[in-house]
XYZ file of C-alpha atoms in Angstrom:
734
model
C 77.901 -105.079 8.946
C 77.474 -103.347 12.177
C 76.942 -105.545 15.267
C 74.706 -108.482 14.915
C 71.671 -107.988 17.376
C 68.898 -110.136 17.538
C 65.559 -110.098 19.894
C 63.629 -112.744 21.156
C 60.658 -112.671 23.355
C 60.122 -115.422 26.292
C 57.735 -113.712 27.871
C 55.504 -110.839 28.268
C 54.377 -109.519 25.208
C 51.267 -108.305 24.106
C 50.091 -108.936 27.290
C 50.954 -108.340 30.903
C 52.894 -111.519 31.413
C 56.254 -111.137 33.894
C 58.854 -109.591 31.331
C 61.914 -112.337 29.802
C 63.688 -111.767 26.373
C 66.497 -113.329 24.998
C 68.950 -110.389 22.976
C 71.798 -111.591 21.250
C 75.093 -109.994 19.967
C 77.481 -111.084 18.198
C 76.232 -114.736 19.291
C 76.684 -113.700 22.852
C 72.941 -114.370 24.590
C 71.705 -112.287 27.362
C 68.772 -112.530 29.143
C 67.404 -109.557 30.604
C 65.422 -110.222 33.012
C 63.395 -113.289 34.364
C 60.485 -112.625 35.748
C 57.252 -115.260 37.134
C 53.945 -114.305 37.928
C 52.679 -114.294 41.458
C 50.497 -117.757 40.031
C 53.930 -119.012 39.536
C 52.792 -120.836 36.404
C 55.195 -123.111 35.131
C 54.066 -123.126 32.030
C 55.164 -119.666 31.204
C 58.729 -120.623 31.171
C 58.661 -123.549 28.330
C 59.999 -120.879 26.278
C 62.561 -120.341 28.477
C 63.697 -124.153 29.048
C 64.232 -124.236 25.417
C 67.233 -121.862 25.220
C 68.108 -121.559 29.074
C 71.307 -123.755 28.523
C 72.763 -121.435 25.477
C 72.433 -118.164 27.975
C 75.694 -116.581 28.943
C 74.911 -113.732 31.423
C 71.323 -112.419 32.724
C 70.647 -108.827 33.279
C 68.200 -108.051 35.880
C 66.264 -104.498 36.033
C 64.088 -104.654 39.358
C 63.102 -106.300 42.301
C 60.287 -107.623 41.746
C 58.896 -111.111 40.923
C 58.077 -109.729 37.471
C 61.007 -109.195 36.449
C 63.211 -111.823 38.533
C 60.717 -114.367 39.982
C 61.855 -117.402 38.026
C 65.529 -117.160 38.351
C 65.602 -119.940 41.281
C 63.722 -122.042 39.222
C 65.323 -121.825 36.031
C 68.404 -122.515 37.418
C 67.611 -125.268 39.204
C 65.331 -127.145 36.501
C 66.480 -125.677 33.286
C 69.913 -125.650 33.617
C 70.558 -122.281 33.877
C 73.885 -121.150 34.909
C 75.558 -117.965 33.595
C 76.840 -114.937 36.016
C 74.097 -112.111 36.642
C 73.862 -108.896 37.065
C 72.304 -106.622 38.796
C 72.330 -102.914 41.204
C 72.931 -104.112 44.746
C 69.370 -102.693 45.587
C 67.985 -105.261 43.410
C 70.317 -108.172 44.744
C 69.393 -107.702 48.605
C 65.950 -106.691 48.028
C 65.508 -109.117 45.378
C 66.248 -111.764 47.518
C 63.889 -110.633 50.176
C 61.173 -110.617 47.719
C 62.027 -114.224 46.919
C 61.732 -115.073 50.696
C 58.454 -113.702 51.686
C 56.896 -115.348 48.501
C 58.016 -118.639 49.463
C 56.933 -118.362 53.113
C 54.242 -117.207 51.915
C 53.332 -119.820 49.761
C 54.679 -122.411 52.155
C 52.198 -121.743 54.903
C 49.242 -122.446 53.022
C 50.409 -125.069 50.604
C 52.919 -127.761 50.082
C 55.010 -125.355 47.606
C 57.646 -127.157 46.067
C 58.629 -125.442 42.796
C 61.353 -124.260 44.988
C 63.379 -123.603 48.388
C 65.484 -121.659 50.206
C 68.037 -123.080 49.106
C 67.208 -122.826 45.751
C 66.680 -118.724 46.167
C 70.408 -118.646 47.886
C 71.979 -120.954 45.459
C 71.194 -118.386 42.742
C 71.661 -114.880 44.331
C 75.026 -116.326 45.141
C 75.736 -115.760 41.057
C 74.949 -112.292 40.959
C 77.443 -109.537 40.632
C 76.516 -106.319 42.115
C 77.110 -102.932 40.327
C 76.653 -99.576 40.531
C 74.779 -96.998 38.796
C 76.996 -95.667 35.545
C 79.579 -98.403 36.007
C 80.630 -99.953 32.993
C 81.586 -103.922 33.033
C 83.637 -105.334 30.469
C 82.520 -108.657 29.499
C 85.021 -111.252 28.785
C 85.124 -114.987 26.751
C 82.760 -115.060 24.786
C 81.343 -111.671 25.425
C 84.884 -109.438 24.486
C 83.912 -106.115 23.589
C 80.355 -106.140 24.993
C 80.152 -103.857 28.032
C 77.268 -103.562 29.829
C 76.297 -100.471 32.539
C 73.150 -99.707 34.378
C 71.594 -96.612 34.672
C 69.152 -95.103 36.373
C 65.476 -96.035 35.601
C 63.148 -94.966 38.830
C 59.990 -97.225 39.858
C 61.799 -99.156 42.522
C 65.028 -98.853 44.421
C 67.674 -99.358 42.345
C 65.621 -100.060 39.334
C 67.686 -100.261 35.653
C 67.992 -99.121 32.271
C 70.770 -101.109 31.004
C 73.033 -99.855 28.323
C 74.541 -102.865 26.265
C 77.801 -101.303 24.021
C 80.021 -102.939 21.649
C 81.630 -101.783 18.864
C 80.144 -97.991 19.468
C 76.792 -99.180 18.964
C 74.387 -99.166 21.933
C 71.691 -101.789 23.036
C 69.139 -99.540 25.410
C 66.928 -101.613 27.644
C 64.152 -99.513 29.088
C 61.008 -100.975 30.743
C 58.946 -99.834 33.320
C 60.891 -96.951 34.140
C 59.458 -93.716 35.844
C 60.469 -90.247 34.452
C 59.066 -88.484 37.586
C 61.136 -87.236 40.494
C 59.359 -89.250 43.934
C 59.989 -89.164 47.393
C 62.403 -92.089 47.238
C 63.751 -92.077 44.327
C 64.813 -89.844 41.435
C 63.742 -90.012 37.470
C 65.404 -91.841 34.881
C 67.889 -90.343 32.799
C 66.709 -92.493 29.361
C 66.610 -89.099 27.981
C 70.121 -88.773 28.270
C 70.673 -91.540 25.555
C 70.486 -89.845 22.127
C 69.866 -91.674 18.813
C 70.603 -95.259 20.371
C 71.649 -98.292 17.563
C 68.491 -100.334 19.193
C 65.811 -99.611 21.325
C 63.958 -102.014 23.680
C 61.110 -100.744 26.024
C 57.530 -101.442 27.017
C 53.857 -100.204 26.241
C 52.465 -101.092 29.715
C 51.317 -97.400 30.420
C 51.102 -95.994 26.243
C 47.179 -95.318 27.329
C 47.069 -94.280 30.927
C 47.427 -90.533 32.018
C 47.712 -89.931 35.453
C 46.817 -86.687 37.289
C 49.291 -84.772 39.226
C 51.629 -86.390 42.107
C 50.278 -83.520 44.335
C 46.626 -84.373 43.703
C 47.090 -87.715 43.638
C 48.907 -88.102 47.478
C 46.107 -85.461 48.397
C 43.243 -88.431 47.669
C 45.225 -91.004 48.790
C 45.478 -89.224 52.146
C 41.890 -88.028 52.477
C 40.415 -91.593 51.533
C 42.807 -93.221 54.162
C 42.120 -90.546 56.855
C 38.180 -90.507 56.169
C 37.978 -93.780 56.843
C 39.925 -93.963 59.562
C 38.125 -91.210 61.384
C 34.617 -93.363 60.583
C 36.208 -96.155 62.818
C 37.066 -97.842 60.187
C 40.339 -100.006 58.958
C 42.712 -99.628 55.675
C 44.466 -101.993 54.255
C 47.134 -101.729 51.454
C 47.948 -104.660 49.331
C 51.084 -104.415 48.508
C 54.495 -105.588 47.317
C 57.610 -106.663 49.536
C 60.268 -104.620 48.989
C 59.187 -102.501 45.660
C 56.182 -99.261 45.672
C 55.494 -99.838 49.171
C 58.762 -97.772 50.270
C 57.270 -94.688 48.457
C 53.516 -95.557 50.748
C 55.507 -96.036 53.832
C 57.316 -92.369 53.388
C 53.909 -90.452 52.538
C 52.376 -92.002 55.243
C 55.178 -91.457 57.622
C 55.518 -87.800 56.913
C 51.636 -87.259 56.973
C 51.730 -88.631 60.179
C 54.356 -86.207 61.151
C 53.092 -83.141 60.004
C 49.748 -83.595 61.129
C 50.303 -85.492 64.626
C 48.395 -88.352 64.002
C 48.441 -91.435 66.412
C 46.438 -94.150 64.353
C 48.802 -96.992 64.137
C 50.367 -97.991 60.478
C 51.574 -101.673 60.778
C 54.166 -103.346 57.525
C 53.203 -106.509 57.629
C 55.405 -109.486 55.624
C 57.558 -111.923 56.615
C 60.853 -110.139 55.842
C 59.397 -106.235 56.476
C 62.282 -105.347 59.496
C 64.790 -106.966 57.087
C 63.323 -104.941 54.441
C 63.565 -101.519 56.365
C 66.853 -102.235 57.534
C 68.511 -102.965 53.969
C 66.750 -100.095 52.683
C 68.342 -97.553 55.609
C 71.575 -98.488 54.212
C 70.422 -97.584 50.564
C 70.192 -93.780 50.931
C 73.125 -93.008 48.029
C 70.542 -95.546 45.531
C 67.573 -92.832 46.555
C 66.436 -89.125 45.462
C 68.921 -85.971 46.260
C 66.894 -85.096 48.788
C 66.997 -88.081 50.572
C 70.780 -87.686 50.489
C 71.616 -84.436 51.109
C 69.565 -84.598 53.902
C 71.739 -87.764 55.267
C 74.659 -85.738 54.476
C 73.515 -82.233 55.832
C 71.217 -83.541 59.105
C 72.481 -86.996 59.687
C 68.843 -87.305 59.267
C 67.668 -91.509 57.857
C 64.145 -91.068 55.527
C 63.079 -94.860 56.670
C 63.654 -94.540 60.739
C 60.224 -94.827 60.357
C 58.838 -93.583 63.896
C 55.099 -94.025 62.938
C 55.478 -97.013 61.384
C 55.309 -100.796 63.046
C 57.428 -103.794 61.313
C 55.268 -106.909 62.183
C 56.593 -110.595 60.428
C 53.482 -112.570 61.659
C 49.486 -111.756 61.892
C 49.666 -113.146 65.448
C 51.555 -109.788 66.392
C 48.597 -107.646 64.780
C 45.951 -109.901 66.619
C 47.807 -108.680 69.815
C 47.680 -104.715 68.686
C 45.333 -102.649 70.365
C 41.227 -102.646 68.803
C 40.588 -99.437 67.034
C 40.941 -98.414 63.535
C 44.516 -98.679 62.017
C 46.165 -99.028 58.457
C 47.837 -102.456 57.506
C 50.406 -102.634 54.303
C 50.478 -106.686 53.650
C 52.028 -108.721 51.270
C 50.814 -109.782 48.648
C 49.233 -107.264 46.533
C 47.810 -109.760 44.301
C 45.328 -110.960 47.123
C 46.095 -114.744 46.117
C 48.099 -115.423 49.473
C 49.437 -113.980 51.972
C 48.710 -111.586 55.193
C 47.241 -109.422 52.467
C 44.754 -112.079 51.568
C 44.119 -113.373 54.858
C 43.182 -109.373 56.318
C 40.968 -109.075 53.606
C 39.008 -112.073 54.083
C 38.422 -110.697 57.812
C 37.960 -106.982 56.876
C 36.228 -107.510 53.268
C 32.155 -107.789 55.409
C 32.442 -104.597 57.463
C 31.560 -101.487 54.679
C 33.369 -99.595 57.547
C 37.358 -101.033 56.421
C 38.666 -99.783 52.611
C 40.891 -101.807 50.384
C 42.976 -99.466 48.526
C 44.863 -100.887 45.956
C 48.267 -99.183 44.555
C 48.609 -100.843 41.259
C 46.838 -103.131 38.714
C 46.161 -106.527 39.772
C 48.049 -108.874 37.835
C 45.999 -110.904 35.702
C 44.107 -113.478 36.851
C 44.277 -112.832 40.613
C 42.200 -111.605 43.035
C 43.424 -108.516 43.200
C 42.259 -107.623 39.555
C 38.894 -109.163 40.134
C 38.356 -106.365 42.614
C 39.324 -103.521 40.156
C 36.745 -104.452 38.088
C 34.005 -101.571 37.394
C 31.619 -102.795 38.836
C 33.051 -105.079 41.740
C 31.914 -108.028 42.596
C 30.014 -108.558 45.872
C 30.929 -111.839 46.843
C 33.956 -113.664 46.285
C 34.729 -117.351 46.724
C 38.126 -117.836 49.209
C 40.206 -120.519 50.145
C 41.271 -120.306 53.971
C 44.348 -122.503 54.507
C 47.050 -122.675 57.327
C 49.680 -124.750 58.316
C 49.023 -127.026 61.818
C 51.012 -128.761 63.767
C 50.692 -132.765 63.246
C 49.635 -134.311 66.738
C 48.114 -137.286 68.423
C 47.878 -140.605 65.535
C 48.746 -138.269 63.059
C 52.382 -137.226 64.196
C 52.738 -140.752 65.614
C 52.080 -142.054 61.941
C 54.326 -139.335 60.778
C 57.495 -140.135 63.168
C 56.870 -144.166 62.364
C 57.395 -143.036 58.930
C 60.533 -141.287 59.302
C 61.887 -143.588 62.044
C 61.380 -146.414 59.078
C 62.624 -144.172 56.257
C 66.025 -143.563 58.636
C 66.222 -147.345 59.310
C 66.312 -148.276 55.569
C 68.664 -145.620 54.936
C 71.125 -146.641 57.330
C 70.582 -150.605 56.179
C 71.587 -149.517 52.880
C 74.973 -147.846 54.180
C 75.867 -150.906 56.147
C 75.533 -152.887 53.044
C 77.582 -150.797 50.816
C 80.281 -150.422 53.530
C 80.577 -153.906 54.152
C 80.794 -154.752 50.456
C 83.397 -152.240 50.385
C 85.027 -153.467 53.117
C 85.126 -156.961 51.724
C 86.625 -155.465 48.362
C 89.530 -153.634 50.523
C 90.374 -156.605 52.256
C 90.446 -159.291 50.194
C 93.016 -156.956 47.637
C 95.491 -156.666 50.868
C 94.897 -160.538 51.413
C 96.326 -161.223 47.922
C 99.770 -159.620 48.514
C 100.684 -160.028 51.970
C 101.008 -162.991 54.204
C 97.268 -163.251 55.751
C 99.127 -163.714 59.024
C 100.488 -159.954 58.915
C 97.885 -156.967 59.317
C 98.953 -154.204 57.085
C 97.211 -151.290 59.213
C 98.284 -148.777 57.011
C 97.025 -149.720 53.923
C 93.710 -150.455 55.185
C 94.056 -147.052 56.823
C 94.912 -145.465 53.311
C 91.282 -147.055 51.937
C 90.193 -145.948 54.875
C 90.447 -142.818 54.680
C 90.369 -142.644 50.887
C 86.257 -143.514 52.012
C 86.216 -140.339 54.147
C 86.144 -141.843 57.237
C 82.468 -143.419 56.638
C 83.277 -146.459 58.564
C 80.566 -149.109 59.751
C 81.871 -150.229 63.369
C 79.973 -153.145 65.085
C 80.535 -152.965 68.548
C 83.537 -150.567 68.335
C 85.453 -152.715 65.747
C 85.944 -152.696 62.074
C 82.975 -154.679 60.541
C 83.935 -158.398 60.152
C 85.936 -159.773 57.590
C 88.152 -162.499 56.945
C 91.050 -160.922 59.374
C 90.119 -160.461 62.720
C 88.181 -157.010 63.937
C 90.449 -154.453 65.226
C 90.132 -150.947 66.121
C 89.834 -148.417 63.473
C 93.754 -146.538 62.752
C 94.143 -143.439 60.466
C 97.732 -142.293 59.714
C 97.135 -138.493 59.247
C 100.765 -137.778 58.360
C 100.889 -135.017 56.068
C 103.360 -134.964 52.852
C 106.365 -132.596 52.789
C 108.527 -131.370 50.012
C 111.798 -129.012 50.431
C 110.052 -126.150 51.437
C 107.570 -127.841 53.886
C 104.597 -129.141 53.920
C 102.345 -129.396 51.153
C 98.620 -127.478 51.510
C 95.588 -126.796 49.933
C 95.379 -123.084 49.264
C 91.711 -122.962 48.799
C 91.231 -124.007 52.472
C 92.724 -120.406 53.472
C 91.194 -118.591 51.054
C 88.177 -115.849 51.885
C 85.857 -115.513 49.626
C 84.966 -111.629 48.104
C 81.471 -112.093 48.680
C 82.012 -112.785 52.368
C 84.360 -109.709 52.656
C 81.908 -107.466 51.028
C 78.808 -108.549 53.070
C 80.869 -108.050 56.027
C 81.696 -104.768 55.292
C 78.147 -103.936 55.240
C 76.261 -101.713 57.972
C 73.023 -103.538 57.341
C 70.725 -104.223 60.282
C 69.946 -107.772 60.461
C 72.338 -111.196 59.212
C 74.862 -109.866 56.619
C 74.799 -112.644 54.947
C 71.372 -111.755 53.056
C 69.553 -113.972 55.526
C 66.591 -112.188 58.049
C 66.091 -111.182 61.393
C 66.028 -113.425 64.206
C 61.641 -113.675 64.110
C 62.103 -114.690 60.630
C 65.091 -116.921 60.436
C 63.812 -119.048 63.312
C 59.828 -119.533 61.177
C 62.380 -120.544 58.137
C 64.344 -123.319 60.147
C 60.997 -124.836 62.070
C 60.653 -128.294 61.140
C 58.191 -129.031 63.085
C 56.001 -131.652 61.743
C 52.526 -130.042 60.312
C 50.591 -130.326 57.289
C 48.116 -127.561 55.682
C 44.338 -127.568 56.473
C 42.035 -125.649 53.854
C 38.187 -124.784 53.732
C 35.889 -122.636 51.242
C 34.535 -119.520 51.998
C 32.403 -116.878 50.450
C 33.230 -113.674 50.975
C 30.551 -110.593 51.129
C 32.213 -107.628 50.002
C 30.503 -104.851 51.462
C 33.946 -102.461 52.368
C 35.009 -99.806 50.079
C 37.609 -101.022 46.897
C 39.310 -98.005 45.580
C 42.167 -97.968 43.140
C 44.844 -95.262 42.905
C 48.047 -95.207 40.733
C 50.936 -95.522 42.580
C 52.812 -98.036 40.146
C 55.840 -95.719 39.671
C 55.767 -95.415 35.408
C 55.521 -92.657 33.266
C 52.388 -92.350 31.865
C 51.413 -92.510 28.241
C 52.042 -89.101 27.520
C 55.482 -89.010 29.131
C 56.561 -92.299 27.108
C 55.405 -90.699 23.800
C 57.522 -87.718 24.717
C 60.670 -89.679 25.940
C 60.539 -92.042 22.898
C 60.472 -88.866 20.117
C 63.813 -87.599 22.270
C 65.613 -90.277 22.575
C 64.869 -90.920 18.525
C 66.244 -94.630 18.477
C 67.416 -96.506 14.638
C 65.482 -99.201 15.881
C 62.304 -99.480 18.283
C 61.784 -103.050 19.578
C 57.966 -102.804 21.768
C 57.155 -105.133 24.677
C 55.288 -105.702 27.567
C 51.764 -104.313 27.457
C 48.054 -104.885 26.518
C 47.538 -105.978 22.433
C 45.791 -102.250 22.500
C 48.383 -100.340 23.944
C 51.257 -102.284 22.233
C 49.773 -101.504 18.476
C 48.540 -97.838 19.452
C 52.358 -97.411 20.694
C 53.700 -99.055 17.774
C 51.904 -96.482 15.259
C 52.425 -93.489 17.145
C 56.056 -94.284 16.790
C 55.802 -94.964 13.336
C 55.098 -91.782 12.482
C 56.744 -89.535 14.814
C 59.499 -91.368 16.849
C 61.293 -93.653 13.963
C 60.464 -96.129 10.808
C 61.771 -99.166 12.028
C 59.197 -100.183 15.293
C 59.223 -103.657 15.950
C 56.577 -105.867 18.624
C 57.252 -109.308 17.860
C 55.577 -112.664 19.461
C 56.191 -114.923 21.801
C 59.891 -116.913 20.541
C 59.630 -114.461 17.109
C 63.199 -113.740 16.844
C 63.426 -110.167 14.918
C 66.976 -108.890 13.933
C 67.664 -105.167 14.513
C 71.393 -105.546 13.164
C 72.221 -101.856 12.654
C 72.513 -100.687 8.771
C 76.197 -98.688 9.462
C 79.105 -100.281 8.762
C 81.931 -100.652 11.636
C 85.206 -100.594 11.201
C 88.076 -100.936 13.638
C 90.783 -97.670 12.596
C 94.623 -98.111 14.410
C 95.563 -94.231 14.798
C 99.446 -94.513 14.059
C 101.864 -92.603 16.460
C 102.710 -90.367 13.109
C 99.594 -89.285 12.959
C 98.792 -88.540 16.757
C 101.615 -86.587 17.470
C 100.897 -83.965 15.021
C 97.341 -83.995 16.039
C 96.060 -80.429 18.497
C 93.811 -80.991 20.662
C 91.051 -78.936 22.527
C 89.560 -79.073 26.043
C 86.365 -79.417 25.522
C 84.824 -80.290 29.453
C 85.657 -83.571 30.623
C 87.225 -84.554 27.055
C 89.591 -83.327 24.698
C 88.650 -82.654 20.644
C 90.528 -82.436 17.450
C 90.327 -82.518 13.651
C 92.369 -85.335 12.377
C 93.205 -85.627 8.215
C 94.629 -88.497 7.552
C 94.876 -91.432 4.907
C 93.451 -94.863 5.658
C 96.229 -97.259 5.204
C 95.145 -101.350 4.537
C 97.503 -104.250 5.362
C 97.321 -107.794 3.931
C 95.687 -109.320 7.653
C 92.775 -106.452 7.315
C 94.124 -104.161 9.957
C 93.357 -100.632 9.219
C 95.670 -97.900 10.326
C 95.422 -93.849 9.820
C 98.220 -92.562 8.798
C 99.155 -88.204 8.297
C 98.620 -87.511 4.640
C 100.861 -87.079 1.555
C 99.562 -84.127 0.645
C 98.416 -80.843 2.418
C 94.933 -80.663 4.076
C 91.982 -79.563 2.407
C 90.944 -76.419 4.698
C 87.911 -76.910 6.667
C 85.305 -74.319 7.876
C 85.218 -73.416 11.460
C 82.956 -75.451 13.585
C 81.018 -74.337 17.036
C 80.860 -77.294 19.591
C 78.749 -77.570 22.590
C 74.510 -77.272 23.849
C 73.498 -73.525 24.515
C 70.409 -72.796 26.337
C 68.337 -69.238 25.441
C 67.292 -69.165 28.990
C 71.321 -68.931 30.128
C 72.546 -67.089 27.723
C 69.798 -63.913 28.339
C 70.999 -63.745 32.025
C 74.901 -64.064 30.173
C 73.903 -60.882 27.868
C 72.046 -58.949 31.212
C 75.435 -59.388 32.870
C 77.164 -57.777 29.785
C 74.894 -54.770 30.532
C 72.185 -56.066 27.101
C 68.977 -56.302 27.519
C 67.660 -59.701 26.183
C 63.547 -60.946 26.464
C 61.388 -63.787 24.964
C 59.057 -62.875 22.268
C 57.679 -65.563 19.814
C 59.848 -68.244 20.686
C 62.930 -66.433 20.121
C 65.149 -64.012 22.156
C 65.237 -60.525 20.932
C 68.757 -58.942 22.270
C 69.013 -54.872 22.710
C 66.995 -53.245 19.985
C 67.713 -54.915 16.351
C 69.168 -58.589 17.029
C 67.170 -61.571 17.337
C 68.301 -65.387 18.003
C 66.550 -68.206 17.156
C 67.039 -71.868 17.655
C 65.888 -73.950 14.387
C 65.904 -78.014 13.692
C 64.485 -80.164 16.393
C 66.422 -82.178 18.118
C 64.003 -84.787 18.302
C 63.123 -84.893 14.708
C 64.155 -88.335 12.830
C 67.773 -88.348 10.592
C 70.551 -87.244 10.649
C 71.050 -83.546 9.469
C 67.477 -82.941 10.716
C 68.778 -83.817 14.526
C 71.488 -80.712 14.459
C 70.154 -77.659 16.277
C 71.264 -74.598 14.646
C 70.952 -70.913 16.076
C 70.397 -67.745 14.016
C 71.018 -64.876 14.254
C 68.752 -61.992 12.598
C 69.623 -58.528 12.761
C 71.363 -55.252 10.326
C 74.541 -55.346 10.213
C 75.706 -52.945 12.767
C 78.027 -52.741 15.845
C 75.458 -54.512 18.141
C 74.891 -57.220 15.791
C 78.310 -58.272 16.002
C 78.790 -57.792 19.616
C 76.311 -60.378 20.110
C 77.809 -62.298 17.759
C 81.266 -62.318 19.679
C 79.197 -63.205 22.935
C 77.671 -66.303 21.335
C 80.736 -67.223 20.306
C 82.353 -67.086 23.381
C 79.857 -69.887 24.678
C 80.866 -72.691 22.304
C 84.104 -74.360 21.880
C 85.844 -73.528 18.695
C 87.459 -75.702 15.929
């Protein structure tokens, strides 16, 4: 049998809930994505809680909460303790995303599902990989190789390739084949016939307009509002699709010399842009080339003001403005507060650039027709004053005294036990300071002093004395090497040319907000908001549409296909399409339903003997070398198989031409040789009599049908043989 592969969805099937899937490869459990929604609903994580302790590694695809939002909570509450793998942008921007979500909720509620320390602790376990980097797992995962590939959609977005024994398992969700301003499209189409493909049906029923038309409609809607003296609110994510929107606005303002102010308002806005400036190699080819040739950094935003508090926005000059504010769901955050203030003015515009998550205020406002009024809860954190502050300080002082009293009682008990032990061994009139000091030193200097003396006991009080003498051997003082080790992670962070604090923290303003320990409380009030402003939705999600998804899947042609994450209607639609046009084995499992997608092919490991390899003639094929091998298989008693030279002459074999010829390139090649060629009816007419035609579709199912062949048609003449020789010259012959 082939490599054993089982897939178990933990969240995000037959609906638009967050993504989280357990993939087991020969008993090695991989958790791919660990998402949570904007409501941070713990009930969604129940399936994950039941398997968290069995997980051996975690792979993260994107930096938004739908793909990594549950990571701090799972590590804190469920005992998830496994190495985590992600690209550098997913690691950095995911950290900032979680900071922003935590701060947004902490300002309006007593949010306690996780803390900033929990976020830091979770992301300390992340191993950062570059695109196409093969990472060989060890221990229980010996033989498994993981590699991130370009996914599009978000900066650092990943299509995961997991390989064992020559069989590929591809995980590709939320990918985007389109090239955008700041991102290249996915390279998913470079995979052909993997053993298993896990992909989503989220956009299976959607179609997108051309990018040029969409961008023009986007800018027209904004400029028309500004020119009518209205304000524009764009509820956005923290570090994801907002980057594409910033570039669109920046370029438009630069080209048209516009002066309307643009504000990017999140708790981590300045840190986000600082990090993004250093990630140019992860972006589109045009951005990388622009920096390489002109040292032009696309994210040196000249027309965008970065804000980290609403008070900064309130101090901005009056007049029409654009604000890109988190969160996209309008549940909490700056976007929620600004919406409440601007919704009642018919001149204003709220422009949604992504579908709101199910059950959120953004989703409700995107309905057709939208509601005319919505109920909202206005909450804010205010400092304690007067009697409340006094009561709080009194309570804290009481707690401190109780803790100090407990510590004193514990120390006295420990001191008495140590002293009584010493007294039984020595003369009661002699004070053995060395033994006393040793006992105290073992308690890490936690003496409770009374009037400057060690706590009273049966022996007279004395000042504490500690013997700090070190241990020595023949080579000198004995040390602990761990005290002198510089962690690799700290070295890596220190080498990054990123603005702000390099240890994953934030700019000074946001850091001070995090460290603020001023006693405070949350004050809330209910309010009904009349929605008179314009509400517009435009698709800037950065995902492939339904037509493109079907085309890509047909090209990849996996042996087995697993569909996840999408509405029930979209999932069933794509499943039926793939059964007819992609492959006969299509699965759409339910939550916690384990499906076995083990390959039907048999895989064997064969060792090529030195005697055999010494007689093999290799030919260069691009970056590789290829050769025919005729051999016999010898199986030892232990089961190992070895390939040996044939004991009799090898049978003859037909010549094989290896390569992939593009007809358009061959047309230019013939023109360079003085032979006129043109396309007609899907074939290439060469000269007067010869026609070249490709047959066989690489997107069809089946091994033989997936091989494309070039057929030469025409009478046997000098021109025929001449063109055939030119054609053969484009391939490698074996």
